Amino acid sequence: MVSFKCQRISIVVLVVLGGVFLVLSLAGRRPLTNLIDNQIKQTVMLRPGSDTFSKWVDPPISPRDDMYLFNITNPAEYSKGAKPHLEVVGPFVYKKVELKTDANVS
């Protein structure tokens, strides 16, 4: 069994360490936030010749749209209120390519 003195010392040590960590986290929060914000601003800034600029001018990925159309095979019955019979037509695939040819940053 642990003695009362040992338990008391453990509690005091934990409270002191908790207080130290609390003070350090509150005091270090602002400088750390500023450091991270500055790094993000430097990384994402659009400057000619930067990696971010080249990826903005010519994106490494191309969005793709897959479209499906549906054809009603029983239009006469459908116009009379019957349930439509649909036939899938497609897919129609479109690849969107964006290339900025006159990219000036001021």
PDB file of C-alpha atoms in Angstrom:
ATOM      1  CA  MET A   1       0.000   0.000   0.000  1.00  0.00           C
ATOM      2  CA  VAL A   2       1.228   3.498  -0.843  1.00  0.00           C
ATOM      3  CA  SER A   3       1.831   5.787   2.070  1.00  0.00           C
ATOM      4  CA  PHE A   4      -0.082   9.012   2.595  1.00  0.00           C
ATOM      5  CA  LYS A   5       3.133  11.040   2.202  1.00  0.00           C
ATOM      6  CA  CYS A   6       3.873   9.462  -1.204  1.00  0.00           C
ATOM      7  CA  GLN A   7       0.322  10.126  -2.424  1.00  0.00           C
ATOM      8  CA  ARG A   8       0.552  13.732  -1.286  1.00  0.00           C
ATOM      9  CA  ILE A   9       3.874  14.261  -3.089  1.00  0.00           C
ATOM     10  CA  SER A  10       2.428  12.710  -6.271  1.00  0.00           C
ATOM     11  CA  ILE A  11      -0.582  15.021  -6.174  1.00  0.00           C
ATOM     12  CA  VAL A  12       1.601  18.097  -5.652  1.00  0.00           C
ATOM     13  CA  VAL A  13       3.904  17.085  -8.515  1.00  0.00           C
ATOM     14  CA  LEU A  14       0.938  16.513 -10.848  1.00  0.00           C
ATOM     15  CA  VAL A  15      -0.648  19.860  -9.948  1.00  0.00           C
ATOM     16  CA  VAL A  16       2.643  21.721 -10.455  1.00  0.00           C
ATOM     17  CA  LEU A  17       3.305  19.995 -13.794  1.00  0.00           C
ATOM     18  CA  GLY A  18      -0.267  20.697 -14.918  1.00  0.00           C
ATOM     19  CA  GLY A  19       0.148  24.362 -14.020  1.00  0.00           C
ATOM     20  CA  VAL A  20       3.472  24.573 -15.856  1.00  0.00           C
ATOM     21  CA  PHE A  21       1.988  22.962 -18.979  1.00  0.00           C
ATOM     22  CA  LEU A  22      -1.029  25.262 -18.815  1.00  0.00           C
ATOM     23  CA  VAL A  23       1.134  28.381 -18.592  1.00  0.00           C
ATOM     24  CA  LEU A  24       3.434  27.201 -21.392  1.00  0.00           C
ATOM     25  CA  SER A  25       0.529  26.352 -23.674  1.00  0.00           C
ATOM     26  CA  LEU A  26      -1.162  29.717 -23.106  1.00  0.00           C
ATOM     27  CA  ALA A  27       2.079  31.689 -23.466  1.00  0.00           C
ATOM     28  CA  GLY A  28       3.271  29.770 -26.524  1.00  0.00           C
ATOM     29  CA  ARG A  29      -0.040  29.786 -28.348  1.00  0.00           C
ATOM     30  CA  ARG A  30       0.300  33.219 -29.969  1.00  0.00           C
ATOM     31  CA  PRO A  31       3.908  32.906 -31.250  1.00  0.00           C
ATOM     32  CA  LEU A  32       3.215  29.428 -32.572  1.00  0.00           C
ATOM     33  CA  THR A  33       0.053  30.608 -34.342  1.00  0.00           C
ATOM     34  CA  ASN A  34       1.958  33.513 -35.916  1.00  0.00           C
ATOM     35  CA  LEU A  35       4.728  31.180 -37.074  1.00  0.00           C
ATOM     36  CA  ILE A  36       2.248  28.784 -38.689  1.00  0.00           C
ATOM     37  CA  ASP A  37       0.302  31.649 -40.346  1.00  0.00           C
ATOM     38  CA  ASN A  38       3.507  33.108 -41.800  1.00  0.00           C
ATOM     39  CA  GLN A  39       4.566  29.720 -43.186  1.00  0.00           C
ATOM     40  CA  ILE A  40       1.159  29.234 -44.827  1.00  0.00           C
ATOM     41  CA  LYS A  41       1.232  32.728 -46.350  1.00  0.00           C
ATOM     42  CA  GLN A  42       4.712  32.143 -47.780  1.00  0.00           C
ATOM     43  CA  THR A  43       3.743  28.762 -49.197  1.00  0.00           C
ATOM     44  CA  VAL A  44       0.488  29.726 -50.914  1.00  0.00           C
ATOM     45  CA  MET A  45       1.514  33.156 -52.193  1.00  0.00           C
ATOM     46  CA  LEU A  46       1.185  33.443 -55.978  1.00  0.00           C
ATOM     47  CA  ARG A  47       4.566  34.640 -57.235  1.00  0.00           C
ATOM     48  CA  PRO A  48       5.863  34.019 -60.744  1.00  0.00           C
ATOM     49  CA  GLY A  49       8.290  31.114 -60.623  1.00  0.00           C
ATOM     50  CA  SER A  50       6.914  29.597 -57.415  1.00  0.00           C
ATOM     51  CA  ASP A  51       5.573  26.052 -57.201  1.00  0.00           C
ATOM     52  CA  THR A  52       2.144  27.351 -56.210  1.00  0.00           C
ATOM     53  CA  PHE A  53       2.045  29.681 -59.233  1.00  0.00           C
ATOM     54  CA  SER A  54       2.982  26.926 -61.693  1.00  0.00           C
ATOM     55  CA  LYS A  55       0.275  24.646 -60.258  1.00  0.00           C
ATOM     56  CA  TRP A  56      -2.232  27.489 -60.471  1.00  0.00           C
ATOM     57  CA  VAL A  57      -1.356  28.230 -64.130  1.00  0.00           C
ATOM     58  CA  ASP A  58      -1.386  24.558 -65.167  1.00  0.00           C
ATOM     59  CA  PRO A  59      -3.257  22.470 -62.565  1.00  0.00           C
ATOM     60  CA  PRO A  60      -1.880  18.935 -62.122  1.00  0.00           C
ATOM     61  CA  ILE A  61      -5.379  17.437 -62.087  1.00  0.00           C
ATOM     62  CA  SER A  62      -8.228  17.720 -64.552  1.00  0.00           C
ATOM     63  CA  PRO A  63     -11.807  17.541 -63.298  1.00  0.00           C
ATOM     64  CA  ARG A  64     -13.941  14.950 -65.074  1.00  0.00           C
ATOM     65  CA  ASP A  65     -17.702  14.896 -65.470  1.00  0.00           C
ATOM     66  CA  ASP A  66     -19.561  11.653 -66.096  1.00  0.00           C
ATOM     67  CA  MET A  67     -23.086  12.332 -67.328  1.00  0.00           C
ATOM     68  CA  TYR A  68     -25.900   9.868 -67.898  1.00  0.00           C
ATOM     69  CA  LEU A  69     -29.058  10.648 -69.821  1.00  0.00           C
ATOM     70  CA  PHE A  70     -32.291   8.731 -69.680  1.00  0.00           C
ATOM     71  CA  ASN A  71     -34.559   7.968 -72.618  1.00  0.00           C
ATOM     72  CA  ILE A  72     -38.249   7.277 -72.038  1.00  0.00           C
ATOM     73  CA  THR A  73     -39.078   4.180 -74.096  1.00  0.00           C
ATOM     74  CA  ASN A  74     -42.858   4.427 -73.598  1.00  0.00           C
ATOM     75  CA  PRO A  75     -43.669   8.122 -74.231  1.00  0.00           C
ATOM     76  CA  ALA A  76     -47.283   7.518 -75.311  1.00  0.00           C
ATOM     77  CA  GLU A  77     -48.140   5.506 -72.202  1.00  0.00           C
ATOM     78  CA  TYR A  78     -46.214   7.935 -69.992  1.00  0.00           C
ATOM     79  CA  SER A  79     -48.197  10.896 -71.330  1.00  0.00           C
ATOM     80  CA  LYS A  80     -51.373   9.038 -70.325  1.00  0.00           C
ATOM     81  CA  GLY A  81     -50.096   8.693 -66.750  1.00  0.00           C
ATOM     82  CA  ALA A  82     -48.315   5.325 -66.840  1.00  0.00           C
ATOM     83  CA  LYS A  83     -45.028   4.691 -65.121  1.00  0.00           C
ATOM     84  CA  PRO A  84     -42.095   5.573 -67.423  1.00  0.00           C
ATOM     85  CA  HIS A  85     -39.710   2.904 -68.657  1.00  0.00           C
ATOM     86  CA  LEU A  86     -36.255   4.440 -68.763  1.00  0.00           C
ATOM     87  CA  GLU A  87     -33.263   3.431 -70.840  1.00  0.00           C
ATOM     88  CA  VAL A  88     -29.855   4.672 -69.722  1.00  0.00           C
ATOM     89  CA  VAL A  89     -27.878   6.455 -72.417  1.00  0.00           C
ATOM     90  CA  GLY A  90     -24.244   7.172 -71.701  1.00  0.00           C
ATOM     91  CA  PRO A  91     -21.989   7.720 -69.933  1.00  0.00           C
ATOM     92  CA  PHE A  92     -20.860  10.894 -71.586  1.00  0.00           C
ATOM     93  CA  VAL A  93     -17.455  11.761 -70.156  1.00  0.00           C
ATOM     94  CA  TYR A  94     -16.106  15.296 -70.287  1.00  0.00           C
ATOM     95  CA  LYS A  95     -12.616  16.232 -69.195  1.00  0.00           C
ATOM     96  CA  LYS A  96     -12.246  19.861 -68.197  1.00  0.00           C
ATOM     97  CA  VAL A  97      -8.836  21.347 -68.970  1.00  0.00           C
ATOM     98  CA  GLU A  98      -7.964  24.736 -67.506  1.00  0.00           C
ATOM     99  CA  LEU A  99      -4.823  26.432 -68.731  1.00  0.00           C
ATOM    100  CA  LYS A 100      -4.206  30.073 -67.924  1.00  0.00           C
ATOM    101  CA  THR A 101      -2.336  31.532 -70.889  1.00  0.00           C
ATOM    102  CA  ASP A 102      -2.141  35.197 -69.862  1.00  0.00           C
ATOM    103  CA  ALA A 103      -1.490  34.958 -66.133  1.00  0.00           C
ATOM    104  CA  ASN A 104      -0.237  38.223 -64.697  1.00  0.00           C
ATOM    105  CA  VAL A 105       0.086  38.742 -60.955  1.00  0.00           C
ATOM    106  CA  SER A 106       0.363  42.251 -59.625  1.00  0.00           C
TER     107      SER A 106
END
